[in-house]
PDB file of C-alpha atoms in Angstrom:
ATOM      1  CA  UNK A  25      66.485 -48.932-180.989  1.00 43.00           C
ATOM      2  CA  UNK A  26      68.732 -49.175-177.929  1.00 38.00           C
ATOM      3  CA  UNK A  27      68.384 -45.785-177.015  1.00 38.00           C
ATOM      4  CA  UNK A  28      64.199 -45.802-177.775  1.00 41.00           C
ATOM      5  CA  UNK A  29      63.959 -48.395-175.384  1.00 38.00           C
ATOM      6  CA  UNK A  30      66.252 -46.834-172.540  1.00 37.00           C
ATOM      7  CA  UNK A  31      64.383 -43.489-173.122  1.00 37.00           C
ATOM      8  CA  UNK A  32      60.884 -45.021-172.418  1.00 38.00           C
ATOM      9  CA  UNK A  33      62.414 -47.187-169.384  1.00 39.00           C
ATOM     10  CA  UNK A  34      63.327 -44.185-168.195  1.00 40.00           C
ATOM     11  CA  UNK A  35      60.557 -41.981-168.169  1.00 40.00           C
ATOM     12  CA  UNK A  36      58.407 -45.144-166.660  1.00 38.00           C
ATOM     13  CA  UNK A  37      60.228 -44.465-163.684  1.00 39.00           C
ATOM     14  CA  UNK A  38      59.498 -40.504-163.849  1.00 38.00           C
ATOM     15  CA  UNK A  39      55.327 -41.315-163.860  1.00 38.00           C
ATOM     16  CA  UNK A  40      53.643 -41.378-160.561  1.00 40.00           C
ATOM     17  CA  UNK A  41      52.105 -43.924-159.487  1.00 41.00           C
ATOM     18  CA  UNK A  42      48.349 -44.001-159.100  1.00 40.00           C
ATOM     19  CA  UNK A  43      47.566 -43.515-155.418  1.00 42.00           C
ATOM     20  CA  UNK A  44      46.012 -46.355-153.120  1.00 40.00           C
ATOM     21  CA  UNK A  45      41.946 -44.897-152.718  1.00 46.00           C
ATOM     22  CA  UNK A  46      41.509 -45.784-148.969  1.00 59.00           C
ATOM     23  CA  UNK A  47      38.152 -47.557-148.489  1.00 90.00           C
ATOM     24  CA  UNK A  48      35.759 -47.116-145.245  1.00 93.00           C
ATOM     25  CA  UNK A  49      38.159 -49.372-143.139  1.00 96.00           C
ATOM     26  CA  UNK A  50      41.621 -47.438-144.107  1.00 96.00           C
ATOM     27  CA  UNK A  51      39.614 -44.038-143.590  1.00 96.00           C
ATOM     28  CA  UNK A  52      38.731 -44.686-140.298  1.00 96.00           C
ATOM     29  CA  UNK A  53      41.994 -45.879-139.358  1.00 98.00           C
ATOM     30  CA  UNK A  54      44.047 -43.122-140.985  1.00 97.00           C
ATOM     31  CA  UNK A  55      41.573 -40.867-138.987  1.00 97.00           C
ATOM     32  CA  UNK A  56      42.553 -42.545-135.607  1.00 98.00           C
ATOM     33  CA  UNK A  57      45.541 -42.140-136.730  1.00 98.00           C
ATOM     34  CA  UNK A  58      45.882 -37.888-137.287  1.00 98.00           C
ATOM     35  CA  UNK A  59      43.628 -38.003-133.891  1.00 98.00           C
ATOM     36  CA  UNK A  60      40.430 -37.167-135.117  1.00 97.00           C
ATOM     37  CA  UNK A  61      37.293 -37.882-132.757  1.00 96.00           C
ATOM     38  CA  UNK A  62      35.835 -41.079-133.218  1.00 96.00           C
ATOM     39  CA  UNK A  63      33.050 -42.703-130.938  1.00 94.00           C
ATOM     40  CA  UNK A  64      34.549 -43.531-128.031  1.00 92.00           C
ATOM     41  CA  UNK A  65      37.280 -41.337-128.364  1.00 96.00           C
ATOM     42  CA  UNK A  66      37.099 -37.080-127.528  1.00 96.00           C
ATOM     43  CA  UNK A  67      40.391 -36.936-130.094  1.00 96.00           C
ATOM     44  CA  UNK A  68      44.100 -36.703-130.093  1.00 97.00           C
ATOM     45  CA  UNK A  69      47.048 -39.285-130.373  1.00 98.00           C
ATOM     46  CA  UNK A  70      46.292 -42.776-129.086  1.00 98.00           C
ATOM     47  CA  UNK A  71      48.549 -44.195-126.655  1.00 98.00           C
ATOM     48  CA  UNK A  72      49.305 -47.688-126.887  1.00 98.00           C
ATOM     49  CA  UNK A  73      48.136 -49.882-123.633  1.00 98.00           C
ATOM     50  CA  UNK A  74      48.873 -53.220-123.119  1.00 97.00           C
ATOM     51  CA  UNK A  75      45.120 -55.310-123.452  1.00 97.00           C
ATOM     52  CA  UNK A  76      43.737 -51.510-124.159  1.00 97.00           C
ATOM     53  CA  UNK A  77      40.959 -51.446-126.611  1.00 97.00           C
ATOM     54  CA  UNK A  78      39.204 -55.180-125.276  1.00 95.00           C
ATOM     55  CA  UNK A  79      36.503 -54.003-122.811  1.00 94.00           C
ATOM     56  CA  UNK A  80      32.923 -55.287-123.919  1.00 94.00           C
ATOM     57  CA  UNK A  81      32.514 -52.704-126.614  1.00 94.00           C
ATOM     58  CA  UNK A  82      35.595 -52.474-129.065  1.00 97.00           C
ATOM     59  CA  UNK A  83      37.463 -48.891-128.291  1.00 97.00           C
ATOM     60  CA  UNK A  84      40.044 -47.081-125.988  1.00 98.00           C
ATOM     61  CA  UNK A  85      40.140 -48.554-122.533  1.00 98.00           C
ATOM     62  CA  UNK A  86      42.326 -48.767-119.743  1.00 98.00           C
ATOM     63  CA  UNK A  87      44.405 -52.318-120.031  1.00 97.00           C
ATOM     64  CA  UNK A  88      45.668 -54.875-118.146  1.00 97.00           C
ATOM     65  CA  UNK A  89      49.459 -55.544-116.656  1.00 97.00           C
ATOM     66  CA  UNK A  90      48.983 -59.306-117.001  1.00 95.00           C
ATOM     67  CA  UNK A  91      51.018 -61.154-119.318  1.00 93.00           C
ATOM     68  CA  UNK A  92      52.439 -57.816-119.979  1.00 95.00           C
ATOM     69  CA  UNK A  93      56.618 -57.768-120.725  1.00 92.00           C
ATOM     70  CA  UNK A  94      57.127 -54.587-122.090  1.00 91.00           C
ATOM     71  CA  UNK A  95      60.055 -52.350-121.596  1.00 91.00           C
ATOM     72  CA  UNK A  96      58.691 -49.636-119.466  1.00 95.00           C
ATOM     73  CA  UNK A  97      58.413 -50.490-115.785  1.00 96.00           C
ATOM     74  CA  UNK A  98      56.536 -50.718-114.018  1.00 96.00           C
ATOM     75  CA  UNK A  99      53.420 -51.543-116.519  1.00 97.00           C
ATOM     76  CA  UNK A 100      51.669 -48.412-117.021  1.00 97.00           C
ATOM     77  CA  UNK A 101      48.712 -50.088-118.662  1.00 98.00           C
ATOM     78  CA  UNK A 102      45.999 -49.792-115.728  1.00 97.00           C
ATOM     79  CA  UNK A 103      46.600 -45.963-115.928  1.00 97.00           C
ATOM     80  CA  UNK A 104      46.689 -45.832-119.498  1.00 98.00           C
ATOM     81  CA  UNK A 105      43.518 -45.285-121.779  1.00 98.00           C
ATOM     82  CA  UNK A 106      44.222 -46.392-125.144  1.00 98.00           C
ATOM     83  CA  UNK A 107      44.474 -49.367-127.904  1.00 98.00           C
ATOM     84  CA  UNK A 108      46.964 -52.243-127.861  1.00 98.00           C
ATOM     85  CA  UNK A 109      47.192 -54.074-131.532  1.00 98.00           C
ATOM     86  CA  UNK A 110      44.109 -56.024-131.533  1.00 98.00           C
ATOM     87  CA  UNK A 111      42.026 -53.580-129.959  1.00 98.00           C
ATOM     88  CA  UNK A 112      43.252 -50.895-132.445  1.00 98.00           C
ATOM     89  CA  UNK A 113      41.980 -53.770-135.211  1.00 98.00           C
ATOM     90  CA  UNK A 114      39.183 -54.390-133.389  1.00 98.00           C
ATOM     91  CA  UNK A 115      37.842 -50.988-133.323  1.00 98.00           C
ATOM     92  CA  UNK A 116      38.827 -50.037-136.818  1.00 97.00           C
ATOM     93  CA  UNK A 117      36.742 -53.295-137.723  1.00 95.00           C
ATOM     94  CA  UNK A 118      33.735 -52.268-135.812  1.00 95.00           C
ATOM     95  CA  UNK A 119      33.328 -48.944-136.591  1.00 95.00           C
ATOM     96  CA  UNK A 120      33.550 -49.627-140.327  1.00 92.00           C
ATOM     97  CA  UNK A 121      31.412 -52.602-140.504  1.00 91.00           C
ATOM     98  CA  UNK A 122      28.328 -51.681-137.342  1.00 92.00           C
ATOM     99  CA  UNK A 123      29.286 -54.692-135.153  1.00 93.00           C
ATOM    100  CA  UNK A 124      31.900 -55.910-133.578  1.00 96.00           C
ATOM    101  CA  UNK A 125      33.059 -58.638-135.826  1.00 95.00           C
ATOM    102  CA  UNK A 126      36.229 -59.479-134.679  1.00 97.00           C
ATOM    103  CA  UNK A 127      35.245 -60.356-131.422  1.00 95.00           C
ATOM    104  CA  UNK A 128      37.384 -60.224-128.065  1.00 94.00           C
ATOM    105  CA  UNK A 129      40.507 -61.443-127.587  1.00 94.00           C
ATOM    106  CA  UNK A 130      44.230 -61.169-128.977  1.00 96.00           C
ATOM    107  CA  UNK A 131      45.585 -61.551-132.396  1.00 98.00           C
ATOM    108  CA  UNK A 132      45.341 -65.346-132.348  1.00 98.00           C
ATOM    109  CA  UNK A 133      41.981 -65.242-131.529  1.00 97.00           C
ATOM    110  CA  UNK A 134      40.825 -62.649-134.601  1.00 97.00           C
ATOM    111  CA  UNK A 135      43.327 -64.482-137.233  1.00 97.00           C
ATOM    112  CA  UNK A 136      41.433 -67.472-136.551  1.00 95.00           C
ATOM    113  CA  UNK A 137      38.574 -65.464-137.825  1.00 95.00           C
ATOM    114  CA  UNK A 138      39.780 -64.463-141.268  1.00 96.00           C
ATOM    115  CA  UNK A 139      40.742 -65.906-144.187  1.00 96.00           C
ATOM    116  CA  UNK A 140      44.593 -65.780-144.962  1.00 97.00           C
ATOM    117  CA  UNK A 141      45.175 -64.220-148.524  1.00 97.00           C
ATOM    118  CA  UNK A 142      48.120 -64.400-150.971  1.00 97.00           C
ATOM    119  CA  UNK A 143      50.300 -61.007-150.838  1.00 97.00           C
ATOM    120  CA  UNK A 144      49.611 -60.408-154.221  1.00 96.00           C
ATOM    121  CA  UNK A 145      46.179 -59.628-153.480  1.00 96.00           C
ATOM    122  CA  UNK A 146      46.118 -57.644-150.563  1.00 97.00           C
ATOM    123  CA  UNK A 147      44.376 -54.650-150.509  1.00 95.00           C
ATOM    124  CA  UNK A 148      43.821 -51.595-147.790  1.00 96.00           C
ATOM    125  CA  UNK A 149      41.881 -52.648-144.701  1.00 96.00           C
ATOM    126  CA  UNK A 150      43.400 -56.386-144.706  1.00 97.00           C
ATOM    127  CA  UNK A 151      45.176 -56.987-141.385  1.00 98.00           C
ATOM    128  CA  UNK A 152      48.599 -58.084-141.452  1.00 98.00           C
ATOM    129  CA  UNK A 153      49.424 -60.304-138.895  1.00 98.00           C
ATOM    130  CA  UNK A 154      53.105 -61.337-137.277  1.00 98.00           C
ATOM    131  CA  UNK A 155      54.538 -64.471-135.694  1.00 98.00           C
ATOM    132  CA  UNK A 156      53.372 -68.294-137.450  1.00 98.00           C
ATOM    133  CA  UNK A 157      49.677 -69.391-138.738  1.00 97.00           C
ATOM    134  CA  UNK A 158      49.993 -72.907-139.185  1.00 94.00           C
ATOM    135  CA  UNK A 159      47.430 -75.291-139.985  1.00 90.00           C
ATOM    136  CA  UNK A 160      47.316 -77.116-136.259  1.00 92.00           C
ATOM    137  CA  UNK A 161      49.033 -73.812-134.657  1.00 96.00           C
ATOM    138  CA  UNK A 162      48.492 -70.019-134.190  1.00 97.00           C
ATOM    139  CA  UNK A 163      51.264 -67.851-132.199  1.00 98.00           C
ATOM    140  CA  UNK A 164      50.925 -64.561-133.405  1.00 98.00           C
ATOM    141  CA  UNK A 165      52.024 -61.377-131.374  1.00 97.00           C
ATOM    142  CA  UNK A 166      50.656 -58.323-133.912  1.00 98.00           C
ATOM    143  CA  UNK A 167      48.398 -57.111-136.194  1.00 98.00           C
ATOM    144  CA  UNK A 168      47.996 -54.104-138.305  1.00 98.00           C
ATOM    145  CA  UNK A 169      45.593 -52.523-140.708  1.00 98.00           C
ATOM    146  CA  UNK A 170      47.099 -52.588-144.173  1.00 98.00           C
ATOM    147  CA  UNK A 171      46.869 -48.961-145.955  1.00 97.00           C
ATOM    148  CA  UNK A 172      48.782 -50.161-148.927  1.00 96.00           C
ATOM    149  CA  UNK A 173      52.608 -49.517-150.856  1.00 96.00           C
ATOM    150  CA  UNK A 174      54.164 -51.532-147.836  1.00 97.00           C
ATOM    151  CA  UNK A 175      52.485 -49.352-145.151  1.00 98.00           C
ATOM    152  CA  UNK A 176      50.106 -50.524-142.225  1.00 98.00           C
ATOM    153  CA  UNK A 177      48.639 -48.508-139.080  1.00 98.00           C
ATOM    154  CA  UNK A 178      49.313 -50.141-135.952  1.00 98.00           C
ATOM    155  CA  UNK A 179      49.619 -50.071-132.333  1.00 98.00           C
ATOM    156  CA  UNK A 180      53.106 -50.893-131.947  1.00 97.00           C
ATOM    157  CA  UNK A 181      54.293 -51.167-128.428  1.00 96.00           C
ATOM    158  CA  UNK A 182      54.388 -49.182-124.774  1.00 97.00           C
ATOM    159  CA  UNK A 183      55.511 -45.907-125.204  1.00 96.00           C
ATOM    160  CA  UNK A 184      53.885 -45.262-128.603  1.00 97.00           C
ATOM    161  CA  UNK A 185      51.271 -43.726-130.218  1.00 98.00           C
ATOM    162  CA  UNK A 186      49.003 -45.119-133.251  1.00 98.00           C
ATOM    163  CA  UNK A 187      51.193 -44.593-135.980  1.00 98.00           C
ATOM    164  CA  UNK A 188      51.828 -45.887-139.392  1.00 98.00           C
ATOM    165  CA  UNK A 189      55.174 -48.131-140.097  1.00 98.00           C
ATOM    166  CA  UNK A 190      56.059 -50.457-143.218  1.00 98.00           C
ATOM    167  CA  UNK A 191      54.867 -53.746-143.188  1.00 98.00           C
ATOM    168  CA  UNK A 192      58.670 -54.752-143.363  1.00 98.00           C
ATOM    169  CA  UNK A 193      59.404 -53.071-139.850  1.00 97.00           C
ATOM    170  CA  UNK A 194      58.583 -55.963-137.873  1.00 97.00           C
ATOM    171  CA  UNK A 195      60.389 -59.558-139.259  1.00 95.00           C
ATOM    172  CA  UNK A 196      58.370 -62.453-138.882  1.00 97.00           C
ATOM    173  CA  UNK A 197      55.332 -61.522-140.952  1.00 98.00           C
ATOM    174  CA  UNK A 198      52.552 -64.939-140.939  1.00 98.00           C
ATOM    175  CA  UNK A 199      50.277 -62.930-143.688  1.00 98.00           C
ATOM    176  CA  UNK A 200      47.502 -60.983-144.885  1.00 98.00           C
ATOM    177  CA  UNK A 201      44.356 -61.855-144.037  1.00 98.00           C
ATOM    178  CA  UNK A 202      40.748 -60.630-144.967  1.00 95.00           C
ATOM    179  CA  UNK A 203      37.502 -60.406-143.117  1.00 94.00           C
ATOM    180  CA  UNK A 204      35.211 -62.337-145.645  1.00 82.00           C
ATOM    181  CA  UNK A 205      32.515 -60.370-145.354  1.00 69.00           C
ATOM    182  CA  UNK A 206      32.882 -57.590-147.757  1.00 50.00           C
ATOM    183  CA  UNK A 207      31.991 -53.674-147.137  1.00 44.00           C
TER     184      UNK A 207
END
């Protein structure tokens, strides 16, 4: 009985998992992603710019040096075309859904926007925010699009492409959240 039950434990472990089926908003991000052309965009890798992707349409766009505190110096932001965090969210969002539901700003201004949902249920094309989401107070600092199995695609910093990373790279995760509009 022992050895029935250590058998089948076993070979549990040896069947692969089902894969995660991306849905419209994690196919348009793993297409950013591998570089593909996308409206506003001719194709290639995506650099990362500081306030990038936050003109009045959602997409690429030089960014800004203000409030900027990044490690390369000086900020090359206002010679950079590409997507910070939010505007890599941003444009993900609007391409998949028409419209440009997020909205300008940063990532405090589109978590106040969502609807924060339990781990548990997360599913690909949630955001995953970073920093605290209280009740009274919002001080977030990133965002990016959940793919699923612990993985998101994300603008990470200066100096980087769009790129997919675990969840668990950055420390203070505040959540998933969920536009509640569904596709």
């Amino acid at each position: 009985m022992l050895l029935g039950t250590f058998l089948l434990l076993s070979a549990s472990t040896w069947i692969p998992t089902r894969p995660v089926t991306p849905n419209r908003i994690t196919a348009i991000a793993y297409a950013i992603e591998a570089g593909q052309h996308q409206p506003g965009w001719r194709g290639g890798a995506i650099p990362y710019s500081w306030g990038g992707g936050h003109d009045d349409d959602p997409g690429p766009s030089f960014g800004t040096c203000q409030g900027y505190r990044g490690s390369i110096k000086p900020c090359p932001a206002t010679r950079t075309r590409g997507l910070d965090c939010s505007g890599l969210a941003r444009w993900v969002y609007h391409l998949a859904y028409g419209r440009d539901v997020l909205g300008p700003g940063n990532t405090d201004d589109h978590v106040r926007r969502l609807k924060k949902i339990p781990a548990a249920v997360a599913r690909p094309g949630d955001l995953v925010f970073y920093g605290k989401v209280g009740k009274r107070k919002v001080r977030t600092h990133h965002v990016g699009i959940y793919v699923g199995r612990g993985k998101m695609i994300n603008a990470r910093r200066t100096g980087t492409e769009v790129r997919i990373d675990r969840v668990a790279a950055i420390d203070d995760l505040a959540g998933y959240f969920r536009y509640a509009r569904s596709l």
